[in-house]
Coordinates of C-alpha atoms in Angstrom, one line a residue:
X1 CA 0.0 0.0 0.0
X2 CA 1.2 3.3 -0.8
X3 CA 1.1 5.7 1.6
X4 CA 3.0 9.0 -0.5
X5 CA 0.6 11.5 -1.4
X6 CA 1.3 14.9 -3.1
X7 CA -0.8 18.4 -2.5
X8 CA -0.2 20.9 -5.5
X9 CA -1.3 23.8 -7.2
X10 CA -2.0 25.3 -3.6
X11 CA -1.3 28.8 -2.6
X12 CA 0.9 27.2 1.2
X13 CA 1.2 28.9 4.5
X14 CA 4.0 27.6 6.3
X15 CA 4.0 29.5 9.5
X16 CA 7.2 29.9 9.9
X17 CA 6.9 33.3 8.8
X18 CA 4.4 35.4 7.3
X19 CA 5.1 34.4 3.8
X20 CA 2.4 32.4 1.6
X21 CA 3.6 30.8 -1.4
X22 CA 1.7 31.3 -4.5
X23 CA 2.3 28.0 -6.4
X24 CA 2.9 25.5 -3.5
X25 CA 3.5 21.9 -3.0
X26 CA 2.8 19.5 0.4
X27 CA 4.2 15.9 -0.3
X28 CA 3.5 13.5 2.8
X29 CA 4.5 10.2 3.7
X30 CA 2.5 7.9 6.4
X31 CA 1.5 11.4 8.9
X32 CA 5.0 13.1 8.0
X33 CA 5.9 16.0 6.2
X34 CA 8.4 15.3 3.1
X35 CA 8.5 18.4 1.5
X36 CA 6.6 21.4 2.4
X37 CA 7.5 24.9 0.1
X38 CA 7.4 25.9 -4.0
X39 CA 6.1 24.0 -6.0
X40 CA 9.3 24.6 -8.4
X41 CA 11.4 23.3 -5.5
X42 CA 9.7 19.7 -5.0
X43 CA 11.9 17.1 -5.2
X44 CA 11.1 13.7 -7.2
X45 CA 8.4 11.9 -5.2
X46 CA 7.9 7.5 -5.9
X47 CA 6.1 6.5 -8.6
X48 CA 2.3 5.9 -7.5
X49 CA 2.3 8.8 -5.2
X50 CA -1.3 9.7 -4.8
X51 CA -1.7 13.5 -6.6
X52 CA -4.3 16.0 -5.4
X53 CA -4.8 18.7 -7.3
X54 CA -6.1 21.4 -4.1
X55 CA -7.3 23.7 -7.3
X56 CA -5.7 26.7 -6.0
X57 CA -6.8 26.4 -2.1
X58 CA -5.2 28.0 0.7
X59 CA -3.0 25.3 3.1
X60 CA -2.2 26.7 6.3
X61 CA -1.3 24.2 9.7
X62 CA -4.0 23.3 12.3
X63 CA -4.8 25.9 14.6
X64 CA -4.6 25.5 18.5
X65 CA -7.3 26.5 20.7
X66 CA -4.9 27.4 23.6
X67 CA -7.8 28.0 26.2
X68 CA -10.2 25.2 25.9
X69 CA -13.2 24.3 27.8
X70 CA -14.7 21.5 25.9
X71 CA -16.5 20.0 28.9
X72 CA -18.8 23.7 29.0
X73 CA -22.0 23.5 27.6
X74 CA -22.4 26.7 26.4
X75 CA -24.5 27.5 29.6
X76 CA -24.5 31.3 31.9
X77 CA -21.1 30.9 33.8
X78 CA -23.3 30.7 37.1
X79 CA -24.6 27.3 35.7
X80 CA -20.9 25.7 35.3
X81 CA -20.3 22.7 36.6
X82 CA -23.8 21.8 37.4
X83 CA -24.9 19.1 34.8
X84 CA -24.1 15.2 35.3
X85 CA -20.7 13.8 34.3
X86 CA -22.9 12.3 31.5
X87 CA -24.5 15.0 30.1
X88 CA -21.2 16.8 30.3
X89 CA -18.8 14.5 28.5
X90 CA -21.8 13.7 25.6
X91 CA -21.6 17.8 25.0
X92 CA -17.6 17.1 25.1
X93 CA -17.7 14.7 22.3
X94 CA -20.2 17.1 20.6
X95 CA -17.8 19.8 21.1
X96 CA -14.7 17.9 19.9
X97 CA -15.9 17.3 16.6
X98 CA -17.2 21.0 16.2
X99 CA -13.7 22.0 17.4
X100 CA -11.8 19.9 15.2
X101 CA -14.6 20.8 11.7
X102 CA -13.7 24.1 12.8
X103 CA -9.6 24.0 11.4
X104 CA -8.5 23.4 15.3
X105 CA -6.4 20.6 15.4
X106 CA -4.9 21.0 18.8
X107 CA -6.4 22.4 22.0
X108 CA -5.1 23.3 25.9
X109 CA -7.4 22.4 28.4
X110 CA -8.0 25.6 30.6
X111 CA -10.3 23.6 33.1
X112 CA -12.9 21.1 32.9
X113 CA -16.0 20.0 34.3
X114 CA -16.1 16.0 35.8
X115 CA -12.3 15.6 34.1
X116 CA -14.1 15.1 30.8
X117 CA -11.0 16.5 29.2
X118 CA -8.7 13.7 30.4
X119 CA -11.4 11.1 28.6
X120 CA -11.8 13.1 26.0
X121 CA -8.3 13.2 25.0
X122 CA -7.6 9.3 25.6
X123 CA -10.7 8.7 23.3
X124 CA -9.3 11.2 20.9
X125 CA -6.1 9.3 21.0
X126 CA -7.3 6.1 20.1
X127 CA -9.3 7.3 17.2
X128 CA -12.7 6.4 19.0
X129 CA -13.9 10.0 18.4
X130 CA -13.1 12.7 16.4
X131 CA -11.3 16.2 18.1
X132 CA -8.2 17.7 18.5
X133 CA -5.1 16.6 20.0
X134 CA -5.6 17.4 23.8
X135 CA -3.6 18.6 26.2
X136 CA -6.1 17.8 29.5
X137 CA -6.0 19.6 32.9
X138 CA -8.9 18.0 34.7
X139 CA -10.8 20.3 37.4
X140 CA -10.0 23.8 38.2
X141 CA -7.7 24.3 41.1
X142 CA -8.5 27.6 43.3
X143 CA -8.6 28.6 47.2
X144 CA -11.4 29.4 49.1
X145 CA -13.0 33.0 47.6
X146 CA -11.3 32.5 44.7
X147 CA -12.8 32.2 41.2
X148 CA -12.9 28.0 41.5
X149 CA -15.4 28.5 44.8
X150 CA -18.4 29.6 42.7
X151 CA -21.1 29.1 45.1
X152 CA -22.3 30.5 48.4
X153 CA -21.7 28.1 51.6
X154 CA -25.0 27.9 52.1
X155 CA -25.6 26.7 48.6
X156 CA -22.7 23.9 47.8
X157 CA -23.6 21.6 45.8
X158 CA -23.4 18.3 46.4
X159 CA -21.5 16.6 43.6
X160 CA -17.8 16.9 41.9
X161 CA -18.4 20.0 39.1
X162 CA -15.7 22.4 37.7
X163 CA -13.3 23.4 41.4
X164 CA -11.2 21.8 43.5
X165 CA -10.6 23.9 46.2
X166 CA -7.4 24.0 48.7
X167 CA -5.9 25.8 50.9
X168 CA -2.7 25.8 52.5
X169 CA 0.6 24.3 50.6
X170 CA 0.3 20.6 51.1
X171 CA -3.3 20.5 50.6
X172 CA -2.7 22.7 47.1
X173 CA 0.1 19.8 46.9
X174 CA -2.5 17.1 47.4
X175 CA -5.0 18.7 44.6
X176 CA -2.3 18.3 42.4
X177 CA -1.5 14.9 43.1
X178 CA -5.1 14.1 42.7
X179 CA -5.1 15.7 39.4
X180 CA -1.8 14.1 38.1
X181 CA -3.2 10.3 39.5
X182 CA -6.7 11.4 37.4
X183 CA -4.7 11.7 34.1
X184 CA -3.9 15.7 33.7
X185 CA -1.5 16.9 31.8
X186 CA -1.6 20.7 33.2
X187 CA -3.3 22.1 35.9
X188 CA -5.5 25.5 35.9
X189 CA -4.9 27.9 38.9
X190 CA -7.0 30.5 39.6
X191 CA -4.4 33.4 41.2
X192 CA -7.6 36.2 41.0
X193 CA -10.7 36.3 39.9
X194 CA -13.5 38.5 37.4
X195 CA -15.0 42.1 38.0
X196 CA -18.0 40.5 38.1
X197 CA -17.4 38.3 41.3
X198 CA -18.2 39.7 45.0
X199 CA -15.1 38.3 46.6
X200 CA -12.7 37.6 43.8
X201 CA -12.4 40.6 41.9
X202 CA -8.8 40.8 39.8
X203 CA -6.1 42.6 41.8
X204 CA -6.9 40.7 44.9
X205 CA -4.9 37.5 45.1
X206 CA -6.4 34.5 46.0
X207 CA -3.0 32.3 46.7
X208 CA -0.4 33.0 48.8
X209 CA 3.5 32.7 47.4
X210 CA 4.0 30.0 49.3
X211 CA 0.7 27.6 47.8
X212 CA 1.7 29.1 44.1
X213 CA 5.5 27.8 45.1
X214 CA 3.6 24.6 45.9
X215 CA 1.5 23.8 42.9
X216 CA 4.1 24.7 40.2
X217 CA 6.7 22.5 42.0
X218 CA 4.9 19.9 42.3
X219 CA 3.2 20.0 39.5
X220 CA 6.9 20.2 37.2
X221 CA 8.2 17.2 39.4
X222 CA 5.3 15.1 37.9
X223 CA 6.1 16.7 34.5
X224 CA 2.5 18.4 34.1
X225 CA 2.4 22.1 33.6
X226 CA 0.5 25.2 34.8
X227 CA -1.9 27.1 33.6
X228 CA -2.8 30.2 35.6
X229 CA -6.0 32.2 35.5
X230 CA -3.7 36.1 35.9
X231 CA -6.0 39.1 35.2
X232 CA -3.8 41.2 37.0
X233 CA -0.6 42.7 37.2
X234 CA 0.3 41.1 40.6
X235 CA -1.6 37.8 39.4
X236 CA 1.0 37.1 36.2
X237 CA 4.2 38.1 38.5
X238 CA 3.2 35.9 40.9
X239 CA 2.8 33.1 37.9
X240 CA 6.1 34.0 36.2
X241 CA 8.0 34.0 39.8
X242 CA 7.2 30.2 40.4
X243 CA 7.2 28.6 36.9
X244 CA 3.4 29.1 35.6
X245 CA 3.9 27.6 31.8
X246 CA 0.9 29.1 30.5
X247 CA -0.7 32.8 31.2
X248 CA -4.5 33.1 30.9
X249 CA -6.0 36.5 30.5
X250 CA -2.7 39.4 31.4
X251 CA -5.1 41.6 30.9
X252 CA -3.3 44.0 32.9
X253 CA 0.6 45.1 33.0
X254 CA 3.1 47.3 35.1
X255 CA 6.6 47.9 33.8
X256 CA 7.8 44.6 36.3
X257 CA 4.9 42.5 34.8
X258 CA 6.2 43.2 31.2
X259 CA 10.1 42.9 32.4
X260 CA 9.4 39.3 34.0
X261 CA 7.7 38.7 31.0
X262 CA 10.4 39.6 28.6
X263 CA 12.9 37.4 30.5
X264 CA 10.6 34.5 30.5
X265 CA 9.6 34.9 26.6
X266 CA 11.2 31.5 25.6
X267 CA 9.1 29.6 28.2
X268 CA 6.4 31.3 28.9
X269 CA 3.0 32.1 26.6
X270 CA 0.4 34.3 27.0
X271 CA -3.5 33.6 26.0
X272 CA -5.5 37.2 25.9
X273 CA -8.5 35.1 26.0
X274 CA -10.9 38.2 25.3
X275 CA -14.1 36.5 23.6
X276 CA -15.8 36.4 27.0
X277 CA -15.0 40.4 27.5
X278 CA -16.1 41.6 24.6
X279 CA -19.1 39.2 23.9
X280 CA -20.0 40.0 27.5
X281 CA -20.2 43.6 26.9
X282 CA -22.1 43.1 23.4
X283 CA -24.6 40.9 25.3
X284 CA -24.7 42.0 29.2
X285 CA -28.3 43.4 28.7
X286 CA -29.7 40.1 27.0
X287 CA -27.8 38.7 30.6
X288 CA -29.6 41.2 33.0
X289 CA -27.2 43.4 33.6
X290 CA -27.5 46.8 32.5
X291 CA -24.9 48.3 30.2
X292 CA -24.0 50.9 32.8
X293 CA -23.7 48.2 35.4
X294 CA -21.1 46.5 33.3
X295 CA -19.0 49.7 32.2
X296 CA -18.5 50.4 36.0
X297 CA -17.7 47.2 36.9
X298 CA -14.5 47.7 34.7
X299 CA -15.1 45.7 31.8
X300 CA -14.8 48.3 28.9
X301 CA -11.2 49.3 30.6
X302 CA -10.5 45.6 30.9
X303 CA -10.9 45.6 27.4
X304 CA -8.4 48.5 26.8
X305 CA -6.1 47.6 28.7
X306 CA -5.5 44.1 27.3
X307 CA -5.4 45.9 24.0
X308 CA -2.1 47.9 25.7
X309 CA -0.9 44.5 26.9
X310 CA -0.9 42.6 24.0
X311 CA 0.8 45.5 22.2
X312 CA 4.0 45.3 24.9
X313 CA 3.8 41.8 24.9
X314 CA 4.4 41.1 21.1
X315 CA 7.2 44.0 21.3
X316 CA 9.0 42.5 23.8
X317 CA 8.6 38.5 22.0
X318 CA 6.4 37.1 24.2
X319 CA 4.1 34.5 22.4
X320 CA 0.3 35.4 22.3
X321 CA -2.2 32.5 21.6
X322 CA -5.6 32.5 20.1
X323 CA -8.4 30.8 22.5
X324 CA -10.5 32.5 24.5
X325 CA -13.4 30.9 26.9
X326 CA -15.3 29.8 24.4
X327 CA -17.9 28.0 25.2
X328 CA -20.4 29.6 27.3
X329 CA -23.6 31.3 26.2
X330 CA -22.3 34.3 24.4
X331 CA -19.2 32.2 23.5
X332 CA -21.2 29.3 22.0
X333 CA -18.5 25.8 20.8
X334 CA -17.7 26.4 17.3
X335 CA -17.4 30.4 17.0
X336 CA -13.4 29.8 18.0
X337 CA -12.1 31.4 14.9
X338 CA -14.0 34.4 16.1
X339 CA -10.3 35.4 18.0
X340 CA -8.6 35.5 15.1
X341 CA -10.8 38.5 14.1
X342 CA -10.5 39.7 17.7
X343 CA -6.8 39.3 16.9
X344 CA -7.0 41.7 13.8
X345 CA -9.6 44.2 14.4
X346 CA -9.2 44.6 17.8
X347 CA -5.4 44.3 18.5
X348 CA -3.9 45.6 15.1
X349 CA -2.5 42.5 14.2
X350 CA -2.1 41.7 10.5
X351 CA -4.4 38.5 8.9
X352 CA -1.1 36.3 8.6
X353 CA 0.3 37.9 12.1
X354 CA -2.7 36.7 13.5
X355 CA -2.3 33.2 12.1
X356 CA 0.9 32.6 13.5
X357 CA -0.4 33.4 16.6
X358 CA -3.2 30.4 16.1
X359 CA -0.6 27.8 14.5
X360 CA 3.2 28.7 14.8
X361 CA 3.2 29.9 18.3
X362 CA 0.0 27.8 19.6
X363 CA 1.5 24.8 18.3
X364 CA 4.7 24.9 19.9
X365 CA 2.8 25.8 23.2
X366 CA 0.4 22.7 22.9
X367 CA 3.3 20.3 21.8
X368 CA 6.9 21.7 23.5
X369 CA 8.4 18.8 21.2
X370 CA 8.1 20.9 18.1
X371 CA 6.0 17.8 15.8
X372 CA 3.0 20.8 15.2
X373 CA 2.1 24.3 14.6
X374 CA 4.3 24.5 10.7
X375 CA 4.3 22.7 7.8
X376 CA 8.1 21.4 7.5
X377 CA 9.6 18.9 6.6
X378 CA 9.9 15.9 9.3
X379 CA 6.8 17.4 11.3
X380 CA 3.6 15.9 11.3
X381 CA 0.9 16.7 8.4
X382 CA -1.5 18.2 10.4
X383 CA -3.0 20.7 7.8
X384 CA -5.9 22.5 6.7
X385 CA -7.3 23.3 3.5
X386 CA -9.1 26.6 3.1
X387 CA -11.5 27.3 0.4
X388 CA -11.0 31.1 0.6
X389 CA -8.3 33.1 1.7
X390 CA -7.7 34.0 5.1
X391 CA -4.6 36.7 4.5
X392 CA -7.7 38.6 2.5
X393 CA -10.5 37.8 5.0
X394 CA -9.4 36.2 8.3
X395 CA -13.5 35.7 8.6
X396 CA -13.4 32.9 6.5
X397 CA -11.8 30.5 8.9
X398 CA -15.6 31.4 11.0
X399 CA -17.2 29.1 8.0
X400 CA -16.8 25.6 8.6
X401 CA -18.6 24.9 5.3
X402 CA -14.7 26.1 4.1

């Protein structure tokens, strides 16, 4: 059985700069890249290598949804974590396959409900189900009156949902053992919290040094990585000081937020996440909350400050991910190519900066090892092809009809 096949007449988006070659090639053996570049460059492939003619269509890598919830079922954020593991994990597999039809080929876990991530990625890996590669983190980890305790004491509810919550540095030690033992790859740690909440608002810290010290340590020693929830300034120092991997949100910066940031650029990545904000703000009165009530909250300077943010963060290197809470209600599953026009519109990134941001520098967040995220040679063929042209209309990648 031959196993060679040969993409041409394809205009090829390599990510591994902004370039897109007009008359491109991909030739691919088993799931590897052979050649990946001009068409006029291509080296003799075997005889019987399968020819697809791609009729002009755009090639680009898979994109990686770098803050992925595919457990949420598209519910109010007060309703998280309340369906049955079942119901929850049926949405997951739902989600998975939207996720993947939608050009995503690789996704970050940033908190599940019922550890439906960690099942979802083993089924994932075994072919049972369509979805994206999966980097799981199993339940949120957060202290008490952070943004993992979402419910009044009065009002627990009875069942394992979306938090763990711990306190003190063995117990935060323990969480993490728990979620390491329940197949996690990463772990999501909440270090503030959202305008919106009455005892978590960002700012405030909701860990001390010493449990952040705890998790991340422990958490490397059992080679998993962290993924922090940092709105603010003090939240993403505290992450960068112990080892946080991943930086959700960083929505705001001081001058030793952006310097710690800078030194850490070749470890560190940074995930805006700014769908909920914005879709918030577009829908808060459809919510019940008055527009008023949500521009003094602080949600329309949220906004502008991440916009400032993500402006030092890409002039001082620091890689900035697409992904972004999607979803809940106003961030339904399936709208995740919705960022990338976030991306352009919002933070003045070019169409093919902005895809290097979803493949390039996603990629190599979701998979250290290098095997994703550009179409090279000796990487694996994890491609998309694009009936439209995304450099043009970075909207397109919204259709999954294309």
């Amino acid at each position: 059985m031959n196993d060679q096949l040969l993409l041409t007449n394809l205009r090829l988006f390599r990510a591994v700069d902004e370039e897109v070659i007009k008359d491109g090639a991909v030739w691919i053996e088993g799931n590897t890249i052979r050649f990946a570049g001009a068409a006029a460059d291509l080296p003799s492939v075997p005889d019987g290598t399968r020819r697809v003619d791609a009729g002009g269509q755009f090639v680009m890598p898979g994109m990686t949804e770098s803050h992925s919830h595919l457990s949420y079922t598209n519910d109010l954020p007060t309703a998280l974590g309340m369906k049955p593991p079942q119901e929850a994990m049926l949405h997951g597999i739902d989600n998975a396959r939207l996720m993947l039809g939608a050009g995503f080929t690789s996704a970050i876990s940033f908190g599940s409900v019922h550890r439906v991530d960690v099942y979802l990625r083993d089924a994932i890996g075994r072919g049972q189900i369509p979805g994206p590669r999966l980097v799981a983190s199993g339940r949120d980890l957060g202290g008490t009156a952070s943004n993992a305790d979402l419910h009044p004491d009065y009002a627990q509810p009875q069942m394992e949902g979306l938090g763990i919550l711990a306190d003190g540095p063995w117990a935060v030690r323990s969480a993490v053992r728990k979620l390491k033992k329940n197949g996690g790859d990463i772990i999501k740690l909440f270090l503030d919290g959202e305008n919106l909440s009455q005892y978590a608002p960002p700012g405030e810290l909701t860990y001390t040094d010493e449990e952040v010290a705890a998790a991340c340590q422990e958490a490397h020693m059992r080679n998993m990585r962290v993924a922090t929830h940092s709105r603010s300034a003090a939240a993403v120092k505290q992450a960068l000081r112990f080892g946080a991997d991943v930086i959700g949100h960083a929505n705001y910066l001081d001058d030793e937020a952006l310097d710690l940031m800078k030194q850490n650029r070749h470890r560190v990545a940074v995930g805006p996440a700014i769908a909920w904000e914005v879709e918030f703000i577009n829908h808060c009165e459809s919510l019940g909350f008055p527009r008023s009530h949500v521009r003094a909250a602080g949600y329309d300077a949220e906004v502008d400050a991440t916009v400032d943010a993500v402006k030092r963060l890409r002039e001082v290197g620091v890689k900035v991910l697409i992904g972004g809470d999607y979803g809940l209600s106003i961030t339904p599953h399936g709208t995740y190519a919705k960022d990338l026009e976030y991306f352009v519109d919002l933070f003045g990134l070019s169409p093919a900066q902005a895809l290097l941001c979803a493949t390039r520098d996603g990629g190599a967040t979701a998979d250290p090892s290098g095997m994703v995220g550009t179409l090279e040679e000796g990487k694996l063929a994890d491609l998309v092809v694009v009936d439209g042209d995304p450099i043009a209309d970075i909207t397109v990648l919204q259709d999954h009809s294309r």
